[in-house]
JSON list of C-alpha atoms in Angstrom, two decimals:
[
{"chain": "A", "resi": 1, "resn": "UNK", "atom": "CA", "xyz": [0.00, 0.00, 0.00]},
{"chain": "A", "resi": 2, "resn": "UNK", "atom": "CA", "xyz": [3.11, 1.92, 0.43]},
{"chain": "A", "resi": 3, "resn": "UNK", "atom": "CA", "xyz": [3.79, 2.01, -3.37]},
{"chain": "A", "resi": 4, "resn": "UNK", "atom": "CA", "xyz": [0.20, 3.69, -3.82]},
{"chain": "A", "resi": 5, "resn": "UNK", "atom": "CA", "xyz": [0.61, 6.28, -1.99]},
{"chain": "A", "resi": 6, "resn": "UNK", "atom": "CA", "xyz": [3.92, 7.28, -3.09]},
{"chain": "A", "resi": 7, "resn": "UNK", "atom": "CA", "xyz": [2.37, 7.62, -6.59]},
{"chain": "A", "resi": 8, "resn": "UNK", "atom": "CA", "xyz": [-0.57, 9.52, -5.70]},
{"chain": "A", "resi": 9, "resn": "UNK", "atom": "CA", "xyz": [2.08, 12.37, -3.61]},
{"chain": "A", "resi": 10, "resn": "UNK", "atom": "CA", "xyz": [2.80, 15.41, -5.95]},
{"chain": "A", "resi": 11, "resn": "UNK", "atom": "CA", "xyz": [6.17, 14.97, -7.99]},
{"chain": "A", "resi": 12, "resn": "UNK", "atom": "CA", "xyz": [9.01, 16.90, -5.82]},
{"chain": "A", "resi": 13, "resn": "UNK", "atom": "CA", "xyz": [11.48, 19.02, -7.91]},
{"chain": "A", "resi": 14, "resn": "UNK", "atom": "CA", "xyz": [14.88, 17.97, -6.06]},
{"chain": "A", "resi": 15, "resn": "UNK", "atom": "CA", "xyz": [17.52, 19.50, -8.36]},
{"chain": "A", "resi": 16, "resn": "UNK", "atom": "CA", "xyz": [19.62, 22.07, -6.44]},
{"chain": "A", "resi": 17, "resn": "UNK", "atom": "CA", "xyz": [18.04, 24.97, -7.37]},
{"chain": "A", "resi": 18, "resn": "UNK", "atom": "CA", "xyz": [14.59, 24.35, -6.71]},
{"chain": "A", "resi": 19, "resn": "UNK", "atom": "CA", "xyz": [13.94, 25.95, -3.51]},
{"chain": "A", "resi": 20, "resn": "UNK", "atom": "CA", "xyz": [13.92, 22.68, -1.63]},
{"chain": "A", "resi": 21, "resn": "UNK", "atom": "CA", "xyz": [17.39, 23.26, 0.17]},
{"chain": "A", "resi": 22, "resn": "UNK", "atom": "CA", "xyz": [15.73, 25.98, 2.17]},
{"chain": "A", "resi": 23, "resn": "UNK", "atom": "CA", "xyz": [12.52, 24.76, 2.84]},
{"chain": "A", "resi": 24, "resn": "UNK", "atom": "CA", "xyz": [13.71, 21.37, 4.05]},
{"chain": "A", "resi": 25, "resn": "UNK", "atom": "CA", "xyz": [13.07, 21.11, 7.98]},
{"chain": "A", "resi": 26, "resn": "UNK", "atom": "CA", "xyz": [10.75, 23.60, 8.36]},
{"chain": "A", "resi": 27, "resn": "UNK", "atom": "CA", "xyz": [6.63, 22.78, 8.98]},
{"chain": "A", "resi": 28, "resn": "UNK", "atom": "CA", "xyz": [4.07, 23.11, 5.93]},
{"chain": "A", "resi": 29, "resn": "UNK", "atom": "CA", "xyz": [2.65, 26.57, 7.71]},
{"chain": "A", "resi": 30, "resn": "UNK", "atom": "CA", "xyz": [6.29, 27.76, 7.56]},
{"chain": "A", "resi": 31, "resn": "UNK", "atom": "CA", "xyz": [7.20, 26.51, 4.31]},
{"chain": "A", "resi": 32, "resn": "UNK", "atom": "CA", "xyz": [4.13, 28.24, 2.90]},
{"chain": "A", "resi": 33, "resn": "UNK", "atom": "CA", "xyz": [5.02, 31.34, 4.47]},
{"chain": "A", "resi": 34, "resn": "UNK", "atom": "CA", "xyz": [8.67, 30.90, 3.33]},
{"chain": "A", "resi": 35, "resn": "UNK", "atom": "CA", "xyz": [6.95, 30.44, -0.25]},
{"chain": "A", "resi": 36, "resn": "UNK", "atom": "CA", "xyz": [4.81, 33.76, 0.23]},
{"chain": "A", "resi": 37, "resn": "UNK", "atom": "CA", "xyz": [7.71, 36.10, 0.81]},
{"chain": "A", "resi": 38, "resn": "UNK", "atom": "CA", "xyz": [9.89, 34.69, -1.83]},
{"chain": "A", "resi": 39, "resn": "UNK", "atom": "CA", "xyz": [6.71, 35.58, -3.77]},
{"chain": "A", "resi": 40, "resn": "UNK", "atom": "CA", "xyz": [5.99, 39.27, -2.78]},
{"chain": "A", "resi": 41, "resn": "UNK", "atom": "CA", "xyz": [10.25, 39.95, -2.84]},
{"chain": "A", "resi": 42, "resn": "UNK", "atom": "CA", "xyz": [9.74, 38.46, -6.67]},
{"chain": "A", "resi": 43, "resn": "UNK", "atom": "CA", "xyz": [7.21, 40.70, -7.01]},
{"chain": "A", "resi": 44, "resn": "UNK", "atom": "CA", "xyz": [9.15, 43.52, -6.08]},
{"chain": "A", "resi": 45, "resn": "UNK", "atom": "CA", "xyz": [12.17, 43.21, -8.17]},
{"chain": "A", "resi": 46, "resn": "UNK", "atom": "CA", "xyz": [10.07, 42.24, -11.09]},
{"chain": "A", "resi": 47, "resn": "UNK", "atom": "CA", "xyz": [8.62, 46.08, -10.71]},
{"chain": "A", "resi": 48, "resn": "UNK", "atom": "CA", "xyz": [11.70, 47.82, -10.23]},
{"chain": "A", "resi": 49, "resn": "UNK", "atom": "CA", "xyz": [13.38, 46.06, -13.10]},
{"chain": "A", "resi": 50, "resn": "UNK", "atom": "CA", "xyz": [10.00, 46.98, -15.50]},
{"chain": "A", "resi": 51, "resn": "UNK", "atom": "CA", "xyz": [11.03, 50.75, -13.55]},
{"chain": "A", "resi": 52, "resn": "UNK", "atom": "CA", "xyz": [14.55, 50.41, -14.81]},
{"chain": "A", "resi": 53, "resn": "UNK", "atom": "CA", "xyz": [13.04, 49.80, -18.26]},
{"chain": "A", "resi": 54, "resn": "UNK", "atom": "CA", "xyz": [11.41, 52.70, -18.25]},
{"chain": "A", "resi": 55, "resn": "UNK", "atom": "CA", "xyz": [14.27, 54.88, -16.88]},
{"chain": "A", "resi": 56, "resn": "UNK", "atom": "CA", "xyz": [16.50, 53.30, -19.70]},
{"chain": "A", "resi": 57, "resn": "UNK", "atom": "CA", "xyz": [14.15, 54.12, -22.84]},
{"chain": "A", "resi": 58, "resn": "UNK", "atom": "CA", "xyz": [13.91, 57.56, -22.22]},
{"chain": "A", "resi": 59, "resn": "UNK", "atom": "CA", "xyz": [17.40, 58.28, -21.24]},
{"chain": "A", "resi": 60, "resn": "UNK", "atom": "CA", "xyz": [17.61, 56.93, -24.54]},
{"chain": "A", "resi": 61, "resn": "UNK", "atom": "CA", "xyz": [15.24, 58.97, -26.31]},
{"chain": "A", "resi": 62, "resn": "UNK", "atom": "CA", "xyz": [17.13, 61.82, -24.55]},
{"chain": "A", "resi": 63, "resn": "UNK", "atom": "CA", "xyz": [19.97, 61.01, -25.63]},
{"chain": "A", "resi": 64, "resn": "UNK", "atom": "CA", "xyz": [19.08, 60.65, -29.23]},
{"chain": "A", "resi": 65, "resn": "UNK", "atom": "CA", "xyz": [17.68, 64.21, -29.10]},
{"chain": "A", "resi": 66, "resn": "UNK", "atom": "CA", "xyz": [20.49, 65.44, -27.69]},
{"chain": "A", "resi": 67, "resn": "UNK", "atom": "CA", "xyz": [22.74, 63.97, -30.62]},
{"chain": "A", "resi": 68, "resn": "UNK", "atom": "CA", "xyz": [20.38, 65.42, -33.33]},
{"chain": "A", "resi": 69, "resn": "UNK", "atom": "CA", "xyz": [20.59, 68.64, -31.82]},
{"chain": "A", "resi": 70, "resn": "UNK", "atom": "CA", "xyz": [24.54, 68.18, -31.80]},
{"chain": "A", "resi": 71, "resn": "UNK", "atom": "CA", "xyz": [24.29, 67.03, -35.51]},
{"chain": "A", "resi": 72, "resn": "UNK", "atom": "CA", "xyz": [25.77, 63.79, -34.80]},
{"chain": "A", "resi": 73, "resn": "UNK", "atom": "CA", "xyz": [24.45, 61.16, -36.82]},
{"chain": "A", "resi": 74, "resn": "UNK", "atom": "CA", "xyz": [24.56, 57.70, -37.74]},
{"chain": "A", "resi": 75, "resn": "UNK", "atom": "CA", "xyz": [26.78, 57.78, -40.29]},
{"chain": "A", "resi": 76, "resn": "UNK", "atom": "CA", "xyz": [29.23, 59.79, -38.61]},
{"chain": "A", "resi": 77, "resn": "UNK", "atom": "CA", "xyz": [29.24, 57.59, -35.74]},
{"chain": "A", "resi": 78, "resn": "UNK", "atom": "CA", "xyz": [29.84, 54.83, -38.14]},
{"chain": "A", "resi": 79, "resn": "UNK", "atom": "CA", "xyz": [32.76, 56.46, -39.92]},
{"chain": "A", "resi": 80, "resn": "UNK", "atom": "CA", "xyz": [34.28, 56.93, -36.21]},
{"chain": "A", "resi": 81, "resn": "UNK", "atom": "CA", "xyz": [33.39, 53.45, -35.22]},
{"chain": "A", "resi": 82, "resn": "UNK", "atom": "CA", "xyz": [34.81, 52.02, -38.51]},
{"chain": "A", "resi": 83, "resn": "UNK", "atom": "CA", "xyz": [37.70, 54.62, -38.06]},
{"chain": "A", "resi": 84, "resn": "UNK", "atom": "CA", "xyz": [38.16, 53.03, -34.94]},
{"chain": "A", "resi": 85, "resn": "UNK", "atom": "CA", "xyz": [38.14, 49.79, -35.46]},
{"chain": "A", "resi": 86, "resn": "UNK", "atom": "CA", "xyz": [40.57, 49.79, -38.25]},
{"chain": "A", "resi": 87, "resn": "UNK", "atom": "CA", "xyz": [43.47, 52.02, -36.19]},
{"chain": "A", "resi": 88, "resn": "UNK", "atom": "CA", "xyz": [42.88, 48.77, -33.59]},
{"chain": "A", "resi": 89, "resn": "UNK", "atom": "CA", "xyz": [43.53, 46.23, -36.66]},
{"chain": "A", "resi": 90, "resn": "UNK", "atom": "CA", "xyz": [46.65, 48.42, -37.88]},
{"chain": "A", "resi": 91, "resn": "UNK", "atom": "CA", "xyz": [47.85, 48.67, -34.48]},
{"chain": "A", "resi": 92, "resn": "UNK", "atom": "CA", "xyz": [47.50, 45.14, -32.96]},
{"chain": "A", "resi": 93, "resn": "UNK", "atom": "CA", "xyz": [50.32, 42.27, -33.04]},
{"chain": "A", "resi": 94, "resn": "UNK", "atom": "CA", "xyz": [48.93, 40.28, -35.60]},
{"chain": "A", "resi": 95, "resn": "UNK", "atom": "CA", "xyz": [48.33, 42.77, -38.06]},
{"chain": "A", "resi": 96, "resn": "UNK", "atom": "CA", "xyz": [52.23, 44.03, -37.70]},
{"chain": "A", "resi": 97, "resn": "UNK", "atom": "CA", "xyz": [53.30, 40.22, -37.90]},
{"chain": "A", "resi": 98, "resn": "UNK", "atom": "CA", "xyz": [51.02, 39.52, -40.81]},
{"chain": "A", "resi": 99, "resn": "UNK", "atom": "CA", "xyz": [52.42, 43.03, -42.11]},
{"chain": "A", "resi": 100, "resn": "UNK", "atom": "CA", "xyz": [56.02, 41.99, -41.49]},
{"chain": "A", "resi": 101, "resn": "UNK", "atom": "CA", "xyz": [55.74, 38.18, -42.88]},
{"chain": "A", "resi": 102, "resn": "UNK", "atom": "CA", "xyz": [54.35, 39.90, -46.36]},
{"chain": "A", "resi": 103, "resn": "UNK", "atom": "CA", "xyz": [57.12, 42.66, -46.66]},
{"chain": "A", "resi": 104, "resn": "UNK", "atom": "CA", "xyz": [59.81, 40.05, -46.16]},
{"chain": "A", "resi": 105, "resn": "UNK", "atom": "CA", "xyz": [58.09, 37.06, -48.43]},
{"chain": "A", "resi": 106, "resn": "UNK", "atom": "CA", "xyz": [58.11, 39.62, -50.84]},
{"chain": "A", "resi": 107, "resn": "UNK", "atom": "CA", "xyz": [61.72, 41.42, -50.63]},
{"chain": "A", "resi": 108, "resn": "UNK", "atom": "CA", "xyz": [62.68, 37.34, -50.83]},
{"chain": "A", "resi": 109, "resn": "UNK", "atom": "CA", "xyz": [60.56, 37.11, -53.63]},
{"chain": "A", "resi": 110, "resn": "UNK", "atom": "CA", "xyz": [62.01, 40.04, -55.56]},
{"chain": "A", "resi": 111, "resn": "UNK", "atom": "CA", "xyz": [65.55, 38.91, -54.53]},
{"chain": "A", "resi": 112, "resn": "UNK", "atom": "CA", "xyz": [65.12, 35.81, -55.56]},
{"chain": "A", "resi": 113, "resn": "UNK", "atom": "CA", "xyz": [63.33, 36.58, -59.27]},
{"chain": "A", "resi": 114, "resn": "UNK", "atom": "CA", "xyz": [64.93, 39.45, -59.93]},
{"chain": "A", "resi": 115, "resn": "UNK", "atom": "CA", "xyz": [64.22, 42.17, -62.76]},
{"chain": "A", "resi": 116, "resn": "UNK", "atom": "CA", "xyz": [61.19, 39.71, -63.29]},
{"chain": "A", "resi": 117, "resn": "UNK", "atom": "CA", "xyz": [60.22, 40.28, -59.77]},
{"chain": "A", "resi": 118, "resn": "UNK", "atom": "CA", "xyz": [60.74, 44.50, -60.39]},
{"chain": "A", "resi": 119, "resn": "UNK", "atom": "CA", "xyz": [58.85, 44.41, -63.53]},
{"chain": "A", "resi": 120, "resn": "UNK", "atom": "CA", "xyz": [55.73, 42.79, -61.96]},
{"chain": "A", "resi": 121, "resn": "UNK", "atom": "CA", "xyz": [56.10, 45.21, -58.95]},
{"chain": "A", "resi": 122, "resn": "UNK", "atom": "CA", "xyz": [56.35, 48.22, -61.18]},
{"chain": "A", "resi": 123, "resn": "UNK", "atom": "CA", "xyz": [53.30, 46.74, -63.28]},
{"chain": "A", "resi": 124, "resn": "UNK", "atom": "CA", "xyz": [51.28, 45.88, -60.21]},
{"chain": "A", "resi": 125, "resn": "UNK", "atom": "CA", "xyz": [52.45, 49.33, -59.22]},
{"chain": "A", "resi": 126, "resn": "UNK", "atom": "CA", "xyz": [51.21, 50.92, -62.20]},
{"chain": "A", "resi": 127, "resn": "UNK", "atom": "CA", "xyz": [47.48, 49.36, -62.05]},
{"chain": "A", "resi": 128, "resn": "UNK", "atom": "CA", "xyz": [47.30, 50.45, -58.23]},
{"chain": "A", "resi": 129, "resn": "UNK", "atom": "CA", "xyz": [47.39, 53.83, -59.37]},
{"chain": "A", "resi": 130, "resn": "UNK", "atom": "CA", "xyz": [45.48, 53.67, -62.28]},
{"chain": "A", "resi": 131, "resn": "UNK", "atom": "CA", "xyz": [42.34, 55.68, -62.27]},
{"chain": "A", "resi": 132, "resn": "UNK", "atom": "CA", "xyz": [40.38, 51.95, -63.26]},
{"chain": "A", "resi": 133, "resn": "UNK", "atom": "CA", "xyz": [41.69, 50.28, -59.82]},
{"chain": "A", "resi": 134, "resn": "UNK", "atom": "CA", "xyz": [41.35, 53.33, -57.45]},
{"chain": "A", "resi": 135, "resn": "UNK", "atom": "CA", "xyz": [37.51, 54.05, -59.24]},
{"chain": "A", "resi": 136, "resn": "UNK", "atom": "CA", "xyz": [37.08, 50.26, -58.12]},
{"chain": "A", "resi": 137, "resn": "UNK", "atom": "CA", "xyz": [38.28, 50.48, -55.21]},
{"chain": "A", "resi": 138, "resn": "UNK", "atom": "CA", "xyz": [36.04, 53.37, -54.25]},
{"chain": "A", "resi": 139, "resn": "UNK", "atom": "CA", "xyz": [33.23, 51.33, -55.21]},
{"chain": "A", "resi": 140, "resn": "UNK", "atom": "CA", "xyz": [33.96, 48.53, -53.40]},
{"chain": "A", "resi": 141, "resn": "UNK", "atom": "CA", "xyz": [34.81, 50.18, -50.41]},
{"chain": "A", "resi": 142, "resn": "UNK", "atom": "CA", "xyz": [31.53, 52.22, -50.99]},
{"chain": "A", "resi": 143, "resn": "UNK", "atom": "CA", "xyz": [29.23, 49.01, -51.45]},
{"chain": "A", "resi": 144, "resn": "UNK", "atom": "CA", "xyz": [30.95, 47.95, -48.03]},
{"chain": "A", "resi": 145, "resn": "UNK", "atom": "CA", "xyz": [29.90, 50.73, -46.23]},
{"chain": "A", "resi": 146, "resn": "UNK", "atom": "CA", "xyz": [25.92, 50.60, -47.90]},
{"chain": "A", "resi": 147, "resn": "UNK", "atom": "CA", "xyz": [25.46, 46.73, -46.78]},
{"chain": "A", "resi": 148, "resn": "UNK", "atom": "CA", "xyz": [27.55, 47.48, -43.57]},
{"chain": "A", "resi": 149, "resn": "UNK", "atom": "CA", "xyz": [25.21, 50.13, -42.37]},
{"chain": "A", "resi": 150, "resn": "UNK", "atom": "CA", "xyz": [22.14, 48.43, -43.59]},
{"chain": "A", "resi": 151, "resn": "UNK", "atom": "CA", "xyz": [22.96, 45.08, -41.34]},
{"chain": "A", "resi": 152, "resn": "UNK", "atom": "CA", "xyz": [24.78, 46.76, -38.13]},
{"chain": "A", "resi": 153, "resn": "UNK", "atom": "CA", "xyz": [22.54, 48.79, -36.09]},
{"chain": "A", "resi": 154, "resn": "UNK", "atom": "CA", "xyz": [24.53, 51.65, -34.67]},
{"chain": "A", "resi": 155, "resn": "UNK", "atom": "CA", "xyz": [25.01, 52.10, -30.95]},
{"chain": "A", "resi": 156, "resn": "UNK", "atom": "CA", "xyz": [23.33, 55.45, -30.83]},
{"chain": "A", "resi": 157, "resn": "UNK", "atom": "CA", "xyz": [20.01, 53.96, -32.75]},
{"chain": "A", "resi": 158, "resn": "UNK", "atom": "CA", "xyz": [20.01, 57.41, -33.90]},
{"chain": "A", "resi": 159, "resn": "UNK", "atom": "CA", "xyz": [16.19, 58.05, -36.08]},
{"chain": "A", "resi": 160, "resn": "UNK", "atom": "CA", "xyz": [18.42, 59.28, -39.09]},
{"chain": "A", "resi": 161, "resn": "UNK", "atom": "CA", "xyz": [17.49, 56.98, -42.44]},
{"chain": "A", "resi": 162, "resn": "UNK", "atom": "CA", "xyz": [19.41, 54.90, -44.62]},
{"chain": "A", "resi": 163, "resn": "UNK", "atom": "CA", "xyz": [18.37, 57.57, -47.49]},
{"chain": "A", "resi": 164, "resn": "UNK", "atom": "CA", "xyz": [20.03, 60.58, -45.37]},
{"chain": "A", "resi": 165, "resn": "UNK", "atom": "CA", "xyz": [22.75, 58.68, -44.30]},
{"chain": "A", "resi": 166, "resn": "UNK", "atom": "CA", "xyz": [23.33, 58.06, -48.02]},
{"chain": "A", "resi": 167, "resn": "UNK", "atom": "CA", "xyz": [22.64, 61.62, -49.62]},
{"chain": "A", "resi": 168, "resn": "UNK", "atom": "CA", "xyz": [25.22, 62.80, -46.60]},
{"chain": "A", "resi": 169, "resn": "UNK", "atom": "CA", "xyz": [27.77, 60.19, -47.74]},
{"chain": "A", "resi": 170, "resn": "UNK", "atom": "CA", "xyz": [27.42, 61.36, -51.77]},
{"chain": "A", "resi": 171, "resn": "UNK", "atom": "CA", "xyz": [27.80, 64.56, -50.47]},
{"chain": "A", "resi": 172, "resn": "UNK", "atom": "CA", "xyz": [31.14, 64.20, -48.62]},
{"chain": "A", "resi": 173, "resn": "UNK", "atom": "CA", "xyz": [32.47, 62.06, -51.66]},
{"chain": "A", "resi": 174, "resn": "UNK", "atom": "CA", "xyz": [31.91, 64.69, -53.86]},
{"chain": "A", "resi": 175, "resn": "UNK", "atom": "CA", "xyz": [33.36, 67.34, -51.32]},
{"chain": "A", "resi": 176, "resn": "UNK", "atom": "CA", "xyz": [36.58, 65.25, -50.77]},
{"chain": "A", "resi": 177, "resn": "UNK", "atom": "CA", "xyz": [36.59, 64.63, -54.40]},
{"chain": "A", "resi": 178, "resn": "UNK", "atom": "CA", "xyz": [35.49, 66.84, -56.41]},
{"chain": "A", "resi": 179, "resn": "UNK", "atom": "CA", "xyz": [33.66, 64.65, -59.01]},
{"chain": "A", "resi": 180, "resn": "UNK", "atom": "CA", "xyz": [31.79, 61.47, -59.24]},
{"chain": "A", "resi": 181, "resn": "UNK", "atom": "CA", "xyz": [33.74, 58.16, -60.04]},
{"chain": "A", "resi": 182, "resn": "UNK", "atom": "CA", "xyz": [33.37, 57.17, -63.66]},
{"chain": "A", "resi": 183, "resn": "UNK", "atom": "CA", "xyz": [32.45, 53.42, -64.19]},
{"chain": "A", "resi": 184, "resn": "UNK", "atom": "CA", "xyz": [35.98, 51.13, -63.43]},
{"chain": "A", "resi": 185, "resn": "UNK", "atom": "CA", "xyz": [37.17, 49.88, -67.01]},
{"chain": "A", "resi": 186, "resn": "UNK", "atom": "CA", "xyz": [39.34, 47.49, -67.70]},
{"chain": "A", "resi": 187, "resn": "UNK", "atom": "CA", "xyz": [43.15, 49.13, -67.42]},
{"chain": "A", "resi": 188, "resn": "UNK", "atom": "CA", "xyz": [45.82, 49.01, -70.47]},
{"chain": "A", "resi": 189, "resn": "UNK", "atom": "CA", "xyz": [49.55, 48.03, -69.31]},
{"chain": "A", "resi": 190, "resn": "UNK", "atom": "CA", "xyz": [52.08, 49.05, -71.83]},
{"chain": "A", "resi": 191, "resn": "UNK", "atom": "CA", "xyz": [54.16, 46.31, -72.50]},
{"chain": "A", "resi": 192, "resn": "UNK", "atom": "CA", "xyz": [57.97, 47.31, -72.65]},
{"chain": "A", "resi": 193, "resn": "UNK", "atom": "CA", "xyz": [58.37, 44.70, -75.67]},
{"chain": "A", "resi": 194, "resn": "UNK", "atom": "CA", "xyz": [56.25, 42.56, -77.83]},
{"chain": "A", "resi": 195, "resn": "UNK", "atom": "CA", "xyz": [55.78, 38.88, -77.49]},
{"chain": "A", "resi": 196, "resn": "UNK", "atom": "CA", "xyz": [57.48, 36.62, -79.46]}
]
């Protein structure tokens, strides 16, 4: 009869942090008391965290209102975050080891091969700073920037749009520029000498 009325009792949580630890020893009227002030203390700090919410979202709002007013807006706290983050990449070990590794594989390199190594410096040189690779470039680095700001929500959550933060970046291109990129092209090497 034993086994029958073990299955009819109510199942008892004993994992560790269940409660039971601290109830243990203590009579049913005290347990339920125990149980009633754990409740009203839950209570409690489930209000002043829903308080804290509130406190939080419009510090926020304040804060975004105090950044328009300051005409600071996404985008520029973008190009200081990206700024940022690449001064950290230039700066940290691994970049300077990566850095040194490639400078030294390639003064081997040009040891090793010679004028052949020079002449495909020069030419690699040469399409760097061709008005094709740098117009490229620009785009590239410019269709970066578009995706990157449509995918990372910035830290300020500023209520500037994509649209503005795009008309301001087209203006500052053309500012720093002075004209708009033309399409890239393909670029034309001279060769020194015909093939054979």
């Amino acid at each position: 009869m034993s086994a029958i009325s073990t299955a009819e009792e109510a199942p008892v949580d004993m994992s560790p942090d269940s409660g039971i630890n601290e109830l243990h020893g203590l009579t049913p009227e005290e347990q339920e008391r125990q149980r009633q002030e754990w409740q009203q203390e839950l209570t409690m700090v489930e209000q002043e965290i829903q308080t804290l919410r509130q406190v939080l979202a419009s510090k926020v709002k304040m804060s975004q209102e105090l950044k328009r007013k300051l005409g600071i807006s996404v985008w520029k706290e973008f190009q200081d975050d990206m700024s940022q983050g690449i001064r950290n990449v230039k700066e940290s070990n691994v970049y300077q080891k990566t850095e040194s590794v490639i400078k030294t594989t390639a003064e081997k390199t040009t040891s090793i091969l010679g004028g052949f190594g020079s002449s495909v410096s020069t030419k690699l040189g040469q399409l760097k700073n061709s008005e094709s690779f740098r117009s490229l470039e620009e785009k590239v680095g410019s269709a970066y920037e578009n995706v990157k700001t449509k995918v990372v929500t910035s830290r300020s959550s500023s209520t500037q749009s994509f649209d503005e933060a795009l008309r301001e970046a087209e203006a500052n291109r053309k500012a720093n520029n002075g004209s708009v990129a033309t399409p890239a092209t393909t670029p034309t090497i001279p060769e020194d000498r015909p093939l054979s």
